[in-house]
Structure formats: C-alpha cells, structure tokens
Tab-separated table of C-alpha atoms in Angstrom:
chain	number	residue	atom	x	y	z
A	94	UNK	CA	-10.582	-7.408	11.350
A	95	UNK	CA	-10.684	-6.976	7.620
A	96	UNK	CA	-9.183	-9.144	4.861
A	97	UNK	CA	-8.852	-8.802	1.097
A	98	UNK	CA	-8.660	-11.552	-1.504
A	99	UNK	CA	-7.452	-10.821	-5.001
A	100	UNK	CA	-8.548	-13.819	-6.960
A	101	UNK	CA	-5.914	-13.690	-9.703
A	102	UNK	CA	-2.204	-13.342	-9.022
A	103	UNK	CA	-1.443	-12.727	-12.704
A	104	UNK	CA	-3.577	-11.504	-15.604
A	105	UNK	CA	-2.057	-11.417	-19.098
A	106	UNK	CA	-3.996	-9.567	-21.794
A	107	UNK	CA	-3.392	-8.170	-25.240
A	108	UNK	CA	-3.264	-4.460	-25.906
A	109	UNK	CA	-6.677	-2.822	-26.492
A	110	UNK	CA	-8.505	-5.757	-24.879
A	111	UNK	CA	-10.793	-5.206	-21.871
A	112	UNK	CA	-9.648	-6.332	-18.452
A	113	UNK	CA	-11.208	-7.053	-15.069
A	114	UNK	CA	-9.158	-7.517	-11.900
A	115	UNK	CA	-11.166	-9.159	-9.156
A	116	UNK	CA	-11.244	-8.217	-5.492
A	117	UNK	CA	-13.333	-9.614	-2.656
A	118	UNK	CA	-13.204	-8.467	0.937
A	119	UNK	CA	-14.303	-9.708	4.311
A	120	UNK	CA	-15.250	-7.450	7.200
A	121	UNK	CA	-17.637	-7.435	10.144
A	122	UNK	CA	-18.040	-3.654	9.787
A	123	UNK	CA	-18.569	-1.272	6.905
A	124	UNK	CA	-15.475	-0.385	4.939
A	125	UNK	CA	-13.960	2.061	2.514
A	126	UNK	CA	-12.424	0.470	-0.599
A	127	UNK	CA	-9.387	1.400	-2.673
A	128	UNK	CA	-7.375	0.305	-5.690
A	129	UNK	CA	-3.681	1.179	-5.911
A	130	UNK	CA	-1.228	0.648	-8.773
A	131	UNK	CA	2.495	-0.020	-8.380
A	132	UNK	CA	4.831	0.400	-11.345
A	133	UNK	CA	8.231	-1.337	-11.184
A	134	UNK	CA	10.572	0.156	-8.589
A	135	UNK	CA	8.022	2.765	-7.579
A	136	UNK	CA	5.709	3.347	-4.667
A	137	UNK	CA	1.953	2.830	-4.769
A	138	UNK	CA	-0.344	5.325	-6.468
A	139	UNK	CA	-4.060	5.646	-5.772
A	140	UNK	CA	-6.216	4.690	-8.778
A	141	UNK	CA	-9.640	5.161	-7.228
A	142	UNK	CA	-11.596	4.871	-4.005
A	143	UNK	CA	-15.119	4.158	-2.826
A	144	UNK	CA	-16.195	6.150	0.212
A	145	UNK	CA	-19.976	6.474	-0.259
A	146	UNK	CA	-22.629	7.304	-2.839
A	147	UNK	CA	-22.638	5.839	-6.336
A	148	UNK	CA	-21.336	2.294	-6.406
A	149	UNK	CA	-19.599	2.876	-9.742
A	150	UNK	CA	-16.379	4.749	-9.161
A	151	UNK	CA	-14.202	6.244	-11.892
A	152	UNK	CA	-10.490	6.721	-11.389
A	153	UNK	CA	-7.390	7.807	-13.219
A	154	UNK	CA	-6.082	6.337	-16.480
A	155	UNK	CA	-9.547	5.182	-17.598
A	156	UNK	CA	-10.062	2.666	-14.794
A	157	UNK	CA	-13.343	2.164	-12.965
A	158	UNK	CA	-14.585	-0.124	-10.206
A	159	UNK	CA	-17.959	-1.192	-8.918
A	160	UNK	CA	-18.778	-1.754	-5.270
A	161	UNK	CA	-21.128	-4.683	-4.735
A	162	UNK	CA	-22.119	-4.917	-1.086
A	163	UNK	CA	-24.064	-8.161	-1.379
A	164	UNK	CA	-21.147	-9.905	-3.080
A	165	UNK	CA	-18.540	-8.060	-0.969
A	166	UNK	CA	-16.653	-7.288	-4.141
A	167	UNK	CA	-14.884	-4.300	-5.674
A	168	UNK	CA	-13.699	-5.390	-9.117
A	169	UNK	CA	-11.517	-3.103	-11.229
A	170	UNK	CA	-12.184	-2.729	-14.961
A	171	UNK	CA	-10.812	-0.991	-18.018
A	172	UNK	CA	-12.461	-1.291	-21.435
A	173	UNK	CA	-9.222	-1.059	-23.435
A	174	UNK	CA	-5.752	-1.490	-21.946
A	175	UNK	CA	-2.425	-0.063	-23.072
A	176	UNK	CA	1.106	-1.404	-22.773
A	177	UNK	CA	1.718	1.286	-20.154
A	178	UNK	CA	-0.921	-0.292	-17.867
A	179	UNK	CA	1.486	-3.153	-17.148
A	180	UNK	CA	1.928	-3.007	-13.377
A	181	UNK	CA	0.904	-4.596	-10.077
A	182	UNK	CA	-2.555	-3.677	-8.813
A	183	UNK	CA	-3.564	-3.818	-5.159
A	184	UNK	CA	-7.026	-3.753	-3.654
A	185	UNK	CA	-7.289	-2.396	-0.104
A	186	UNK	CA	-9.904	-1.781	2.580
A	187	UNK	CA	-10.136	0.533	5.537
A	188	UNK	CA	-12.603	0.319	8.358
A	189	UNK	CA	-15.368	2.932	8.474
A	190	UNK	CA	-15.796	4.803	11.688
A	191	UNK	CA	-12.268	4.279	12.887
A	192	UNK	CA	-9.885	7.099	13.588
A	193	UNK	CA	-6.742	5.873	11.873
A	194	UNK	CA	-7.973	4.617	8.467
A	195	UNK	CA	-5.505	1.731	8.489
A	196	UNK	CA	-5.255	0.054	5.068
A	197	UNK	CA	-5.374	-3.725	4.691
A	198	UNK	CA	-4.084	-4.815	1.289
A	199	UNK	CA	-4.608	-7.869	-0.872
A	200	UNK	CA	-1.653	-9.764	-2.297
A	201	UNK	CA	-1.825	-7.988	-5.618
A	202	UNK	CA	-2.535	-8.850	-9.263
A	203	UNK	CA	0.187	-8.487	-11.853
A	204	UNK	CA	-1.354	-7.151	-15.058
A	205	UNK	CA	0.799	-7.763	-18.119
A	206	UNK	CA	-0.303	-6.130	-21.352
A	207	UNK	CA	1.198	-7.709	-24.440
A	208	UNK	CA	1.399	-6.129	-27.915
B	56	UNK	CA	4.765	19.503	-4.824
B	57	UNK	CA	7.560	17.201	-3.679
B	58	UNK	CA	6.553	13.635	-2.924
B	59	UNK	CA	7.489	11.343	-0.075
B	60	UNK	CA	11.254	10.871	0.026
B	61	UNK	CA	12.971	7.721	1.283
B	62	UNK	CA	16.584	6.703	1.635
B	63	UNK	CA	18.469	4.611	0.962
B	64	UNK	CA	16.755	3.026	-2.033
B	65	UNK	CA	18.622	-0.243	-1.639
B	66	UNK	CA	20.427	-1.882	1.267
B	67	UNK	CA	22.173	-5.237	1.607
B	68	UNK	CA	23.236	-6.440	5.051
B	69	UNK	CA	24.225	-9.635	6.817
B	70	UNK	CA	21.831	-11.213	9.298
B	71	UNK	CA	22.236	-9.939	12.868
B	72	UNK	CA	23.413	-6.544	11.604
B	73	UNK	CA	21.393	-3.398	12.185
B	74	UNK	CA	19.905	-1.074	9.573
B	75	UNK	CA	17.979	2.197	9.508
B	76	UNK	CA	15.671	3.720	6.946
B	77	UNK	CA	14.707	7.361	6.630
B	78	UNK	CA	11.496	8.970	5.426
B	79	UNK	CA	10.594	12.587	4.747
B	80	UNK	CA	6.840	12.981	4.234
B	81	UNK	CA	5.039	15.557	2.116
B	82	UNK	CA	5.143	18.951	3.793
B	83	UNK	CA	2.166	19.523	6.055
B	84	UNK	CA	1.161	15.879	6.292
B	85	UNK	CA	0.420	14.996	9.892
B	86	UNK	CA	0.096	11.237	9.457
B	87	UNK	CA	3.003	8.998	8.543
B	88	UNK	CA	2.950	5.244	7.905
B	89	UNK	CA	5.611	2.548	7.546
B	90	UNK	CA	4.676	-0.569	5.577
B	91	UNK	CA	6.566	-3.802	4.950
B	92	UNK	CA	6.052	-5.398	1.522
B	93	UNK	CA	7.422	-8.918	1.223
B	94	UNK	CA	7.874	-10.235	-2.311
B	95	UNK	CA	4.586	-11.541	-3.683
B	96	UNK	CA	2.468	-9.925	-0.975
B	97	UNK	CA	0.669	-6.677	-0.405
B	98	UNK	CA	2.022	-4.032	1.947
B	99	UNK	CA	1.494	-4.636	5.653
B	100	UNK	CA	1.255	-1.719	8.066
B	101	UNK	CA	4.031	-1.734	10.651
B	102	UNK	CA	3.418	1.568	12.417
B	103	UNK	CA	1.342	4.738	12.050
B	104	UNK	CA	2.198	8.146	13.519
B	105	UNK	CA	-0.096	11.113	13.998
B	106	UNK	CA	2.331	14.029	14.305
B	107	UNK	CA	4.920	12.560	16.693
B	108	UNK	CA	2.590	10.173	18.514
B	109	UNK	CA	2.060	6.482	17.703
B	110	UNK	CA	-1.496	5.634	16.599
B	111	UNK	CA	-1.029	1.955	15.709
B	112	UNK	CA	2.003	-0.295	16.118
B	113	UNK	CA	0.135	-3.557	16.630
B	114	UNK	CA	2.007	-5.340	13.812
B	115	UNK	CA	5.478	-4.000	14.580
B	116	UNK	CA	7.854	-6.729	15.854
B	117	UNK	CA	8.956	-4.679	18.810
B	118	UNK	CA	11.740	-7.037	19.852
B	119	UNK	CA	13.762	-5.971	16.806
B	120	UNK	CA	11.963	-3.091	15.072
B	121	UNK	CA	11.724	0.471	16.323
B	122	UNK	CA	10.539	3.719	14.772
B	123	UNK	CA	10.469	7.326	15.769
B	124	UNK	CA	9.168	10.638	14.517
B	125	UNK	CA	10.628	13.009	17.037
B	126	UNK	CA	9.635	16.399	15.612
B	127	UNK	CA	6.500	15.269	13.835
B	128	UNK	CA	8.149	15.473	10.413
B	129	UNK	CA	10.905	13.032	9.381
B	130	UNK	CA	10.853	9.457	10.583
B	131	UNK	CA	13.339	6.620	10.928
B	132	UNK	CA	12.654	2.897	11.056
B	133	UNK	CA	15.339	0.668	12.552
B	134	UNK	CA	15.863	-3.079	12.583
B	135	UNK	CA	18.272	-4.549	15.126
B	136	UNK	CA	19.251	-7.342	14.701
B	137	UNK	CA	18.045	-8.187	11.208
B	138	UNK	CA	16.808	-11.654	10.247
B	139	UNK	CA	16.599	-13.291	6.844
B	140	UNK	CA	12.813	-12.925	6.855
B	141	UNK	CA	13.143	-9.131	7.113
B	142	UNK	CA	14.107	-9.033	3.426
B	143	UNK	CA	11.389	-6.840	1.919
B	144	UNK	CA	10.600	-3.415	0.550
B	145	UNK	CA	9.887	-0.871	3.280
B	146	UNK	CA	7.425	1.757	2.153
B	147	UNK	CA	6.752	5.068	3.816
B	148	UNK	CA	3.481	6.904	3.196
B	149	UNK	CA	1.968	10.137	4.443
B	150	UNK	CA	-1.444	11.758	4.497
B	151	UNK	CA	-2.926	15.030	5.662
B	152	UNK	CA	-4.492	13.376	8.675
B	153	UNK	CA	-8.040	12.179	8.483
B	154	UNK	CA	-10.912	14.568	8.727
B	155	UNK	CA	-13.773	13.180	10.735
B	156	UNK	CA	-15.640	10.591	8.703
B	157	UNK	CA	-13.351	10.430	5.665
B	158	UNK	CA	-9.881	9.013	5.096
B	159	UNK	CA	-7.304	11.185	3.361
B	160	UNK	CA	-5.305	9.749	0.478
B	161	UNK	CA	-2.045	8.102	1.452
B	162	UNK	CA	0.900	9.120	-0.741
B	163	UNK	CA	3.674	6.537	-0.964
B	164	UNK	CA	7.403	6.921	-1.335
B	165	UNK	CA	9.476	4.733	-3.699
B	166	UNK	CA	10.506	2.382	-0.892
B	167	UNK	CA	13.753	0.923	0.415
B	168	UNK	CA	14.575	-2.579	-0.792
B	169	UNK	CA	16.312	-4.497	2.003
B	170	UNK	CA	18.160	-7.738	1.366
B	171	UNK	CA	19.365	-9.698	4.394
B	172	UNK	CA	21.997	-12.350	3.616
C-alpha cells in the first residue's frame, strides 16, 4: 500500500515570495507522483506529474516539483506566488505497474497568499 | 470540451435518509471514479469503473453505499441509510482509461457537498 504525508497543513506567504509545499510518500513499489490544486468550491485540477525521466517536473501556473527517490519526496515549489495561487494543494501517488492507477492523496496543504 | 458534470451541488439530509448523486463524465472517457473528501482530508477513492465494470471498490462501505454505471457513461452513487460521518464532498472524476504503462490524467467534477444532520 502507498501513503502520502504532507508536512504542513497550512502555509501563509506574502505575495511575490517563494514557496515550497512539502510532500513525502511511502511505498514498497515504484510510484507515479502528482500534485493537484483545489480552488474553493471547485474540483481538483492537475498541476504536474512525475512519470519517468527528468526528476525536475514543470507544471502549470509556474509551479515545479522535484522527485527525490532517496528521500521519498516530491516537494512543490514556485519562485514567486500571486494572490490567485491561494488554494488547497494535494500530493498524490499511484502505483507503477498496476492496471487501475488508483490515486492515494495526502491530507492537503492550504496555501494562503497575502498582499 | 465539457468537463465532468455532477449534481446536485449541495444536499442536506437527516441521518437514516437515503441520497443519490449523479455524474456525467467527459465524453469518451472509459474510466470513472468516485471519491469521498471529508473536511480536512484528501480525497479517498470509493469505487472505480472501467466502462460499466467495477475495477476497485475495496474502500466502498458496501452495507450502505452502492454505485452503478449501467451503460458505461453516466454513474450514480447512492447512500442508504446515511450516517452523520457520511458528511463530505463526493467527487467524480474520469479519465480516458490507462494505456499500458502510463496513467491518464483524471479530470474532476466540482463535487457534491453532503451534510447529514
């Protein structure tokens, strides 16, 4: 089975500051990794995913994440945040080699960008 | 391209009542998922369909929850009878259906917020 730990439940930052949202996972098998964003009263939207290849993955809205196999981490970063980035962010994993690509989510990190 | 549609958006019921949620996935998507998102937690998969067959329902409380996707398109999720702890947002997602060796992106609907009093 897989599990995901998002180390911070809330992250407040000021506009134009850099931000890092931390994610660690646990799995006995290789995994795919994802970050989703959820704006208030909306469904989840995929930000980026790591399937294979380069460990630095770039996504939408200027976000990027780095897969670190030895640390079992997949932290999300943005060099300069905007007010509009205020949302809940979820890290998720899916088992490699399976046939149903079931997603296991972390509990989420609420990013609040203040002016 | 139209997204995943869900209805109703909000529902308030008394405990022991029954409730049903509806989902219409993106056209052509073979795989459909129902997730339960309790406040303060990440979504948890309840059931996954591939066309009209169940792929995974290991976390579905089958004594009270049921789901169907009869024609491989729309799906309904039912709770009967509801308990207080069923208060959550129920999210529907769909994907093309995984190609061998690579997961397809899951597209999520806006969810149905259920409150059980």
